[in-house]
Amino acid sequence: MKYTSQSILDAALRQSAVDAGCEKEDFLRGTPVVVDSRANPGARRYLELPFDCHLISYGNNVVASVSEECRELVSAYLRRFPAEHCFETPNLHVLNDALEEKGLRVCFMAEYFLPDLDWLRPLNCSLPVRILGPEDFGPLYRPEWSNALCEKRRELDVLGLGAYDGETLAGFAACSADCGGMWQIGVDVLPAYRRRGIAAALTSRLALEILARGKVPFYCAAWSNVKSVRNAVKSGFRPAWVELTAKPAAYVEKLNREQ
């Protein structure tokens, strides 16, 4: 399949619509959209549906996928603030305060990137690169490769590229088949090999390998992870949408204890 920038964006919009339980056109409206969240076998595998409160924006508006209990408070929040401020403080405190009355707290916030075909190209790597598959991943489920691979969802890890210094794996990018048409890229580089362009080389090349297999690559980073965002941009990716997810307060506290 030959992709265009528009068809890549359309694929992401369709998937977000499946995840949220709305229509893809809802993300292009000029006003907020609030829908009931429900389980869907076509949603990204790592999402825990139904949501209590999940906000998505492609820049035009905010689509909220919510439980019945949270519908009114989320609707009021979206009516009160413009879309571009709904994902940031100080406005976000208003949402979090209302959620806490329901035993919930803001938990996950992330920015998602899609490849820009005008900029995506195979970047040079200072080390030899090898294509890796699931049969190679077994010994790589270790902390240093935890962005590239996911121990809890091994069955989704489908393709990788490794940069080798002799027999030492210095950098590793891999992707997970998180949904039917889109594969998510994660990348790690050992500390001694950083700032040499290895991450961007692996990310850009893996994105092209994914497109060649008829899937859309996407990349996720926390807003504050400047290194990861820089890698996305250098690799030929551009910001496409943002998401915010609320979770039970006990879940948030558990995550904080574990970290």
PDB file of C-alpha atoms in Angstrom:
ATOM      1  CA  MET A   1       0.000   0.000   0.000  1.00  0.00           C
ATOM      2  CA  LYS A   2       1.327   3.441  -0.914  1.00  0.00           C
ATOM      3  CA  TYR A   3       0.714   5.908   1.877  1.00  0.00           C
ATOM      4  CA  THR A   4       0.276   9.666   1.745  1.00  0.00           C
ATOM      5  CA  SER A   5       0.437  12.051   4.684  1.00  0.00           C
ATOM      6  CA  GLN A   6      -3.359  12.308   4.542  1.00  0.00           C
ATOM      7  CA  SER A   7      -3.915   8.549   4.511  1.00  0.00           C
ATOM      8  CA  ILE A   8      -1.564   8.187   7.495  1.00  0.00           C
ATOM      9  CA  LEU A   9      -3.526  10.813   9.409  1.00  0.00           C
ATOM     10  CA  ASP A  10      -6.808   9.159   8.410  1.00  0.00           C
ATOM     11  CA  ALA A  11      -5.558   5.829   9.774  1.00  0.00           C
ATOM     12  CA  ALA A  12      -4.750   7.462  13.106  1.00  0.00           C
ATOM     13  CA  LEU A  13      -8.131   9.214  13.232  1.00  0.00           C
ATOM     14  CA  ARG A  14      -9.929   5.935  12.552  1.00  0.00           C
ATOM     15  CA  GLN A  15      -8.001   4.181  15.303  1.00  0.00           C
ATOM     16  CA  SER A  16      -8.607   6.963  17.794  1.00  0.00           C
ATOM     17  CA  ALA A  17     -12.317   6.730  16.959  1.00  0.00           C
ATOM     18  CA  VAL A  18     -12.274   2.998  17.728  1.00  0.00           C
ATOM     19  CA  ASP A  19     -10.411   3.623  20.988  1.00  0.00           C
ATOM     20  CA  ALA A  20     -12.764   6.393  22.101  1.00  0.00           C
ATOM     21  CA  GLY A  21     -16.038   4.982  20.770  1.00  0.00           C
ATOM     22  CA  CYS A  22     -16.796   7.893  18.450  1.00  0.00           C
ATOM     23  CA  GLU A  23     -16.645   8.786  14.746  1.00  0.00           C
ATOM     24  CA  LYS A  24     -13.368   9.948  13.212  1.00  0.00           C
ATOM     25  CA  GLU A  25     -15.079  13.142  12.059  1.00  0.00           C
ATOM     26  CA  ASP A  26     -15.642  14.019  15.721  1.00  0.00           C
ATOM     27  CA  PHE A  27     -11.951  14.951  16.054  1.00  0.00           C
ATOM     28  CA  LEU A  28     -12.328  17.550  13.305  1.00  0.00           C
ATOM     29  CA  ARG A  29     -15.248  19.445  14.803  1.00  0.00           C
ATOM     30  CA  GLY A  30     -14.924  22.900  16.303  1.00  0.00           C
ATOM     31  CA  THR A  31     -16.700  22.045  19.558  1.00  0.00           C
ATOM     32  CA  PRO A  32     -16.109  19.391  22.249  1.00  0.00           C
ATOM     33  CA  VAL A  33     -17.548  15.901  21.844  1.00  0.00           C
ATOM     34  CA  VAL A  34     -18.357  13.656  24.813  1.00  0.00           C
ATOM     35  CA  VAL A  35     -19.133   9.974  24.234  1.00  0.00           C
ATOM     36  CA  ASP A  36     -19.735   6.905  26.377  1.00  0.00           C
ATOM     37  CA  SER A  37     -16.652   4.717  26.657  1.00  0.00           C
ATOM     38  CA  ARG A  38     -17.059   1.033  25.898  1.00  0.00           C
ATOM     39  CA  ALA A  39     -14.898  -2.000  25.290  1.00  0.00           C
ATOM     40  CA  ASN A  40     -13.899  -2.649  21.674  1.00  0.00           C
ATOM     41  CA  PRO A  41     -11.753  -5.558  20.438  1.00  0.00           C
ATOM     42  CA  GLY A  42     -10.264  -3.275  17.782  1.00  0.00           C
ATOM     43  CA  ALA A  43      -8.851  -0.796  20.316  1.00  0.00           C
ATOM     44  CA  ARG A  44      -5.131  -0.518  21.019  1.00  0.00           C
ATOM     45  CA  ARG A  45      -4.214  -3.570  23.060  1.00  0.00           C
ATOM     46  CA  TYR A  46      -2.689  -1.737  26.001  1.00  0.00           C
ATOM     47  CA  LEU A  47      -5.749   0.437  26.650  1.00  0.00           C
ATOM     48  CA  GLU A  48      -7.904  -0.586  29.585  1.00  0.00           C
ATOM     49  CA  LEU A  49     -11.490  -0.032  28.454  1.00  0.00           C
ATOM     50  CA  PRO A  50     -13.963   1.287  29.273  1.00  0.00           C
ATOM     51  CA  PHE A  51     -12.431   4.586  30.365  1.00  0.00           C
ATOM     52  CA  ASP A  52     -13.592   6.700  33.273  1.00  0.00           C
ATOM     53  CA  CYS A  53     -12.172   9.811  31.623  1.00  0.00           C
ATOM     54  CA  HIS A  54     -10.016   9.888  28.504  1.00  0.00           C
ATOM     55  CA  LEU A  55      -9.384  13.055  26.491  1.00  0.00           C
ATOM     56  CA  ILE A  56      -8.054  13.140  22.931  1.00  0.00           C
ATOM     57  CA  SER A  57      -7.253  16.156  20.767  1.00  0.00           C
ATOM     58  CA  TYR A  58      -5.927  16.453  17.227  1.00  0.00           C
ATOM     59  CA  GLY A  59      -5.857  20.226  17.657  1.00  0.00           C
ATOM     60  CA  ASN A  60      -9.380  21.219  16.552  1.00  0.00           C
ATOM     61  CA  ASN A  61     -11.308  20.244  19.669  1.00  0.00           C
ATOM     62  CA  VAL A  62     -11.355  17.685  22.481  1.00  0.00           C
ATOM     63  CA  VAL A  63     -13.131  14.339  22.297  1.00  0.00           C
ATOM     64  CA  ALA A  64     -13.829  12.847  25.724  1.00  0.00           C
ATOM     65  CA  SER A  65     -14.565   9.158  26.207  1.00  0.00           C
ATOM     66  CA  VAL A  66     -16.115   8.812  29.639  1.00  0.00           C
ATOM     67  CA  SER A  67     -18.125   6.762  32.078  1.00  0.00           C
ATOM     68  CA  GLU A  68     -21.669   7.858  32.877  1.00  0.00           C
ATOM     69  CA  GLU A  69     -20.493   8.966  36.328  1.00  0.00           C
ATOM     70  CA  CYS A  70     -17.954  11.376  34.828  1.00  0.00           C
ATOM     71  CA  ARG A  71     -19.992  12.650  31.886  1.00  0.00           C
ATOM     72  CA  GLU A  72     -21.304  15.870  33.411  1.00  0.00           C
ATOM     73  CA  LEU A  73     -18.116  16.964  35.141  1.00  0.00           C
ATOM     74  CA  VAL A  74     -16.044  16.367  32.009  1.00  0.00           C
ATOM     75  CA  SER A  75     -18.626  18.111  29.817  1.00  0.00           C
ATOM     76  CA  ALA A  76     -18.564  21.130  32.122  1.00  0.00           C
ATOM     77  CA  TYR A  77     -14.766  21.222  32.013  1.00  0.00           C
ATOM     78  CA  LEU A  78     -14.678  21.116  28.210  1.00  0.00           C
ATOM     79  CA  ARG A  79     -17.313  23.851  27.966  1.00  0.00           C
ATOM     80  CA  ARG A  80     -15.323  26.075  30.314  1.00  0.00           C
ATOM     81  CA  PHE A  81     -11.864  26.002  28.692  1.00  0.00           C
ATOM     82  CA  PRO A  82     -10.608  26.073  25.088  1.00  0.00           C
ATOM     83  CA  ALA A  83      -9.183  22.850  23.714  1.00  0.00           C
ATOM     84  CA  GLU A  84      -5.569  24.001  23.805  1.00  0.00           C
ATOM     85  CA  HIS A  85      -5.768  24.658  27.562  1.00  0.00           C
ATOM     86  CA  CYS A  86      -7.592  21.487  28.617  1.00  0.00           C
ATOM     87  CA  PHE A  87      -4.342  19.520  28.778  1.00  0.00           C
ATOM     88  CA  GLU A  88      -2.315  21.934  30.890  1.00  0.00           C
ATOM     89  CA  THR A  89      -2.216  23.608  34.246  1.00  0.00           C
ATOM     90  CA  PRO A  90      -3.613  25.703  35.796  1.00  0.00           C
ATOM     91  CA  ASN A  91      -6.853  24.660  34.050  1.00  0.00           C
ATOM     92  CA  LEU A  92      -6.114  20.973  34.486  1.00  0.00           C
ATOM     93  CA  HIS A  93      -6.379  21.385  38.265  1.00  0.00           C
ATOM     94  CA  VAL A  94     -10.076  22.084  37.784  1.00  0.00           C
ATOM     95  CA  LEU A  95     -10.574  18.717  36.117  1.00  0.00           C
ATOM     96  CA  ASN A  96      -8.421  16.867  38.630  1.00  0.00           C
ATOM     97  CA  ASP A  97     -10.267  18.400  41.593  1.00  0.00           C
ATOM     98  CA  ALA A  98     -13.604  17.279  40.133  1.00  0.00           C
ATOM     99  CA  LEU A  99     -12.259  13.796  39.383  1.00  0.00           C
ATOM    100  CA  GLU A 100     -10.956  13.385  42.921  1.00  0.00           C
ATOM    101  CA  GLU A 101     -14.530  13.650  44.190  1.00  0.00           C
ATOM    102  CA  LYS A 102     -15.160  10.469  42.170  1.00  0.00           C
ATOM    103  CA  GLY A 103     -12.048   8.715  43.492  1.00  0.00           C
ATOM    104  CA  LEU A 104     -10.093   9.414  40.294  1.00  0.00           C
ATOM    105  CA  ARG A 105      -6.983  11.390  39.399  1.00  0.00           C
ATOM    106  CA  VAL A 106      -5.271  12.490  36.198  1.00  0.00           C
ATOM    107  CA  CYS A 107      -2.715   9.787  35.472  1.00  0.00           C
ATOM    108  CA  PHE A 108      -1.340   9.514  31.941  1.00  0.00           C
ATOM    109  CA  MET A 109      -0.538  12.409  29.587  1.00  0.00           C
ATOM    110  CA  ALA A 110       1.253  11.895  26.281  1.00  0.00           C
ATOM    111  CA  GLU A 111       1.889  13.316  22.843  1.00  0.00           C
ATOM    112  CA  TYR A 112       1.719  11.111  19.760  1.00  0.00           C
ATOM    113  CA  PHE A 113       3.678  11.513  16.538  1.00  0.00           C
ATOM    114  CA  LEU A 114       3.108  10.347  12.961  1.00  0.00           C
ATOM    115  CA  PRO A 115       5.671  10.203  10.139  1.00  0.00           C
ATOM    116  CA  ASP A 116       5.878  13.191   7.814  1.00  0.00           C
ATOM    117  CA  LEU A 117       6.546  11.676   4.398  1.00  0.00           C
ATOM    118  CA  ASP A 118       8.190  14.909   3.244  1.00  0.00           C
ATOM    119  CA  TRP A 119      10.848  14.462   5.941  1.00  0.00           C
ATOM    120  CA  LEU A 120      11.017  10.724   6.638  1.00  0.00           C
ATOM    121  CA  ARG A 121      14.124   9.137   5.164  1.00  0.00           C
ATOM    122  CA  PRO A 122      16.651   6.482   6.262  1.00  0.00           C
ATOM    123  CA  LEU A 123      19.177   8.346   8.378  1.00  0.00           C
ATOM    124  CA  ASN A 124      22.790   7.224   8.460  1.00  0.00           C
ATOM    125  CA  CYS A 125      23.942   5.119  11.383  1.00  0.00           C
ATOM    126  CA  SER A 126      27.512   5.035  12.661  1.00  0.00           C
ATOM    127  CA  LEU A 127      27.158   1.308  13.415  1.00  0.00           C
ATOM    128  CA  PRO A 128      26.008  -1.672  11.328  1.00  0.00           C
ATOM    129  CA  VAL A 129      22.255  -2.289  11.577  1.00  0.00           C
ATOM    130  CA  ARG A 130      20.505  -5.658  11.585  1.00  0.00           C
ATOM    131  CA  ILE A 131      16.822  -6.485  11.224  1.00  0.00           C
ATOM    132  CA  LEU A 132      15.535  -8.491  14.188  1.00  0.00           C
ATOM    133  CA  GLY A 133      12.338 -10.464  14.662  1.00  0.00           C
ATOM    134  CA  PRO A 134      10.432 -12.049  17.550  1.00  0.00           C
ATOM    135  CA  GLU A 135      12.733 -15.052  17.421  1.00  0.00           C
ATOM    136  CA  ASP A 136      15.605 -12.739  18.404  1.00  0.00           C
ATOM    137  CA  PHE A 137      13.822 -10.873  21.182  1.00  0.00           C
ATOM    138  CA  GLY A 138      13.928 -13.507  23.953  1.00  0.00           C
ATOM    139  CA  PRO A 139      17.166 -12.404  25.664  1.00  0.00           C
ATOM    140  CA  LEU A 140      16.396  -8.712  25.105  1.00  0.00           C
ATOM    141  CA  TYR A 141      13.571  -8.373  27.617  1.00  0.00           C
ATOM    142  CA  ARG A 142      15.817  -6.488  30.012  1.00  0.00           C
ATOM    143  CA  PRO A 143      15.629  -3.013  31.595  1.00  0.00           C
ATOM    144  CA  GLU A 144      17.999  -1.409  29.099  1.00  0.00           C
ATOM    145  CA  TRP A 145      15.605  -2.243  26.255  1.00  0.00           C
ATOM    146  CA  SER A 146      12.350  -1.533  28.090  1.00  0.00           C
ATOM    147  CA  ASN A 147      11.264   1.249  25.714  1.00  0.00           C
ATOM    148  CA  ALA A 148      11.751  -0.950  22.663  1.00  0.00           C
ATOM    149  CA  LEU A 149      10.133  -4.101  24.056  1.00  0.00           C
ATOM    150  CA  CYS A 150       7.342  -4.779  26.547  1.00  0.00           C
ATOM    151  CA  GLU A 151       7.725  -7.791  28.828  1.00  0.00           C
ATOM    152  CA  LYS A 152       4.006  -7.819  29.667  1.00  0.00           C
ATOM    153  CA  ARG A 153       2.911  -7.932  26.007  1.00  0.00           C
ATOM    154  CA  ARG A 154       5.596  -9.979  24.307  1.00  0.00           C
ATOM    155  CA  GLU A 155       3.130 -11.312  21.773  1.00  0.00           C
ATOM    156  CA  LEU A 156       2.738  -7.821  20.277  1.00  0.00           C
ATOM    157  CA  ASP A 157       6.459  -7.209  19.616  1.00  0.00           C
ATOM    158  CA  VAL A 158       6.840  -7.894  15.903  1.00  0.00           C
ATOM    159  CA  LEU A 159       9.879  -6.195  14.367  1.00  0.00           C
ATOM    160  CA  GLY A 160      13.112  -4.537  15.415  1.00  0.00           C
ATOM    161  CA  LEU A 161      16.362  -2.975  14.239  1.00  0.00           C
ATOM    162  CA  GLY A 162      19.590  -3.315  16.192  1.00  0.00           C
ATOM    163  CA  ALA A 163      22.774  -1.248  15.898  1.00  0.00           C
ATOM    164  CA  TYR A 164      25.787  -3.397  16.732  1.00  0.00           C
ATOM    165  CA  ASP A 165      29.307  -2.571  17.837  1.00  0.00           C
ATOM    166  CA  GLY A 166      30.848  -5.941  17.063  1.00  0.00           C
ATOM    167  CA  GLU A 167      28.627  -8.343  19.002  1.00  0.00           C
ATOM    168  CA  THR A 168      27.421  -5.641  21.409  1.00  0.00           C
ATOM    169  CA  LEU A 169      23.894  -4.397  20.846  1.00  0.00           C
ATOM    170  CA  ALA A 170      24.415  -0.657  21.262  1.00  0.00           C
ATOM    171  CA  GLY A 171      21.001   0.601  20.160  1.00  0.00           C
ATOM    172  CA  PHE A 172      17.672  -1.072  19.587  1.00  0.00           C
ATOM    173  CA  ALA A 173      14.355   0.092  18.131  1.00  0.00           C
ATOM    174  CA  ALA A 174      11.351  -2.199  17.982  1.00  0.00           C
ATOM    175  CA  CYS A 175       7.646  -1.934  17.323  1.00  0.00           C
ATOM    176  CA  SER A 176       4.541  -3.489  18.799  1.00  0.00           C
ATOM    177  CA  ALA A 177       1.416  -4.375  16.848  1.00  0.00           C
ATOM    178  CA  ASP A 178      -0.819  -2.422  19.209  1.00  0.00           C
ATOM    179  CA  CYS A 179      -3.771  -2.509  16.811  1.00  0.00           C
ATOM    180  CA  GLY A 180      -4.661  -3.823  13.397  1.00  0.00           C
ATOM    181  CA  GLY A 181      -3.260  -1.045  11.240  1.00  0.00           C
ATOM    182  CA  MET A 182      -0.734   0.802  13.401  1.00  0.00           C
ATOM    183  CA  TRP A 183       2.556  -0.265  15.024  1.00  0.00           C
ATOM    184  CA  GLN A 184       4.154   1.740  17.828  1.00  0.00           C
ATOM    185  CA  ILE A 185       7.912   2.398  17.842  1.00  0.00           C
ATOM    186  CA  GLY A 186      10.077   2.437  20.963  1.00  0.00           C
ATOM    187  CA  VAL A 187      13.851   2.940  21.040  1.00  0.00           C
ATOM    188  CA  ASP A 188      16.736   2.571  23.510  1.00  0.00           C
ATOM    189  CA  VAL A 189      20.458   3.290  23.206  1.00  0.00           C
ATOM    190  CA  LEU A 190      23.102   2.270  25.744  1.00  0.00           C
ATOM    191  CA  PRO A 191      24.534   5.312  27.593  1.00  0.00           C
ATOM    192  CA  ALA A 192      28.024   4.923  26.096  1.00  0.00           C
ATOM    193  CA  TYR A 193      26.619   5.199  22.553  1.00  0.00           C
ATOM    194  CA  ARG A 194      24.236   8.140  22.945  1.00  0.00           C
ATOM    195  CA  ARG A 195      24.457  11.481  21.102  1.00  0.00           C
ATOM    196  CA  ARG A 196      25.763   9.753  17.983  1.00  0.00           C
ATOM    197  CA  GLY A 197      22.520   9.750  15.973  1.00  0.00           C
ATOM    198  CA  ILE A 198      21.855   6.055  16.572  1.00  0.00           C
ATOM    199  CA  ALA A 199      18.347   6.506  17.994  1.00  0.00           C
ATOM    200  CA  ALA A 200      17.188   8.648  15.067  1.00  0.00           C
ATOM    201  CA  ALA A 201      18.782   6.321  12.519  1.00  0.00           C
ATOM    202  CA  LEU A 202      17.023   3.294  14.002  1.00  0.00           C
ATOM    203  CA  THR A 203      13.697   5.098  14.426  1.00  0.00           C
ATOM    204  CA  SER A 204      13.613   6.450  10.867  1.00  0.00           C
ATOM    205  CA  ARG A 205      14.626   3.146   9.317  1.00  0.00           C
ATOM    206  CA  LEU A 206      12.143   1.172  11.384  1.00  0.00           C
ATOM    207  CA  ALA A 207       9.354   3.559  10.378  1.00  0.00           C
ATOM    208  CA  LEU A 208      10.135   2.873   6.725  1.00  0.00           C
ATOM    209  CA  GLU A 209      10.194  -0.888   7.364  1.00  0.00           C
ATOM    210  CA  ILE A 210       6.765  -0.620   8.974  1.00  0.00           C
ATOM    211  CA  LEU A 211       5.320   1.356   6.072  1.00  0.00           C
ATOM    212  CA  ALA A 212       6.756  -1.210   3.653  1.00  0.00           C
ATOM    213  CA  ARG A 213       4.759  -3.865   5.514  1.00  0.00           C
ATOM    214  CA  GLY A 214       1.508  -1.949   5.019  1.00  0.00           C
ATOM    215  CA  LYS A 215       1.222  -0.566   8.555  1.00  0.00           C
ATOM    216  CA  VAL A 216       1.322   2.970   9.952  1.00  0.00           C
ATOM    217  CA  PRO A 217       4.130   3.674  12.446  1.00  0.00           C
ATOM    218  CA  PHE A 218       3.486   5.935  15.412  1.00  0.00           C
ATOM    219  CA  TYR A 219       5.612   7.218  18.245  1.00  0.00           C
ATOM    220  CA  CYS A 220       4.641   8.325  21.761  1.00  0.00           C
ATOM    221  CA  ALA A 221       6.443  10.570  24.229  1.00  0.00           C
ATOM    222  CA  ALA A 222       5.685  12.443  27.415  1.00  0.00           C
ATOM    223  CA  TRP A 223       5.674  16.202  26.827  1.00  0.00           C
ATOM    224  CA  SER A 224       8.513  16.629  29.321  1.00  0.00           C
ATOM    225  CA  ASN A 225      10.705  13.970  27.688  1.00  0.00           C
ATOM    226  CA  VAL A 226      12.585  16.457  25.540  1.00  0.00           C
ATOM    227  CA  LYS A 227      15.144  13.873  24.383  1.00  0.00           C
ATOM    228  CA  SER A 228      12.419  11.590  23.072  1.00  0.00           C
ATOM    229  CA  VAL A 229      10.534  14.417  21.367  1.00  0.00           C
ATOM    230  CA  ARG A 230      13.746  15.600  19.697  1.00  0.00           C
ATOM    231  CA  ASN A 231      14.355  12.068  18.465  1.00  0.00           C
ATOM    232  CA  ALA A 232      10.863  11.879  16.993  1.00  0.00           C
ATOM    233  CA  VAL A 233      11.300  15.148  15.109  1.00  0.00           C
ATOM    234  CA  LYS A 234      14.809  14.312  13.913  1.00  0.00           C
ATOM    235  CA  SER A 235      13.551  10.937  12.690  1.00  0.00           C
ATOM    236  CA  GLY A 236      10.899  12.525  10.469  1.00  0.00           C
ATOM    237  CA  PHE A 237       7.895  12.419  12.802  1.00  0.00           C
ATOM    238  CA  ARG A 238       5.604  15.330  13.619  1.00  0.00           C
ATOM    239  CA  PRO A 239       3.098  15.923  16.465  1.00  0.00           C
ATOM    240  CA  ALA A 240      -0.332  14.551  15.569  1.00  0.00           C
ATOM    241  CA  TRP A 241      -2.492  14.211  18.686  1.00  0.00           C
ATOM    242  CA  VAL A 242      -2.454  14.270  22.487  1.00  0.00           C
ATOM    243  CA  GLU A 243      -4.171  12.142  25.115  1.00  0.00           C
ATOM    244  CA  LEU A 244      -4.962  12.364  28.821  1.00  0.00           C
ATOM    245  CA  THR A 245      -6.284   9.504  30.945  1.00  0.00           C
ATOM    246  CA  ALA A 246      -7.656   9.493  34.474  1.00  0.00           C
ATOM    247  CA  LYS A 247      -7.317   6.451  36.708  1.00  0.00           C
ATOM    248  CA  PRO A 248      -8.503   5.477  40.204  1.00  0.00           C
ATOM    249  CA  ALA A 249      -6.518   7.272  42.896  1.00  0.00           C
ATOM    250  CA  ALA A 250      -5.287   3.945  44.290  1.00  0.00           C
ATOM    251  CA  TYR A 251      -3.869   3.033  40.879  1.00  0.00           C
ATOM    252  CA  VAL A 252      -1.970   6.330  40.680  1.00  0.00           C
ATOM    253  CA  GLU A 253      -0.607   5.881  44.193  1.00  0.00           C
ATOM    254  CA  LYS A 254       0.534   2.354  43.358  1.00  0.00           C
ATOM    255  CA  LEU A 255       2.438   3.599  40.311  1.00  0.00           C
ATOM    256  CA  ASN A 256       4.149   6.255  42.397  1.00  0.00           C
ATOM    257  CA  ARG A 257       5.221   3.695  44.990  1.00  0.00           C
ATOM    258  CA  GLU A 258       6.619   1.387  42.331  1.00  0.00           C
ATOM    259  CA  GLN A 259       8.675   4.164  40.746  1.00  0.00           C
TER     260      GLN A 259
END
